[in-house]
Amino acid sequence: RFGEESSHPAEETASTKQTIVNKAKQHVRRLLPEVTRNNVPYLQQSSGTPIYHALSELKGW
């Protein structure tokens, strides 16, 4: 039915909107780990525990 208008334009609009939303969600899922990786100072600080010190000494080994 090439050239004919769809009988349900609202359904096409909803489908297009859902596709855009799904693509945006996938994009956020891909970017989230990269954005948060070095953006949490609390997780990067030393906890002062013996295991931290032991691992710090082994870093250059």
Steps between C-alpha positions, in 0.01 A plus 500: 500500500764739397386861505202444726480667836482279803159456655654526850743794519480503881633144514794591277577802718490288815723239338750765391498657845558160663791434264659833592453430871656153468801636311549770764490238778760288321722805454480583871579140595814514287615836634421455870804287595736733316355811664500359853832314482718783632225718636459347844772640728376299798586175325844625398619595848697273728294315756805458725453125529796259505394343169523841334855544627598148393363551151665842476839341575443230237403750231856544372606139555 
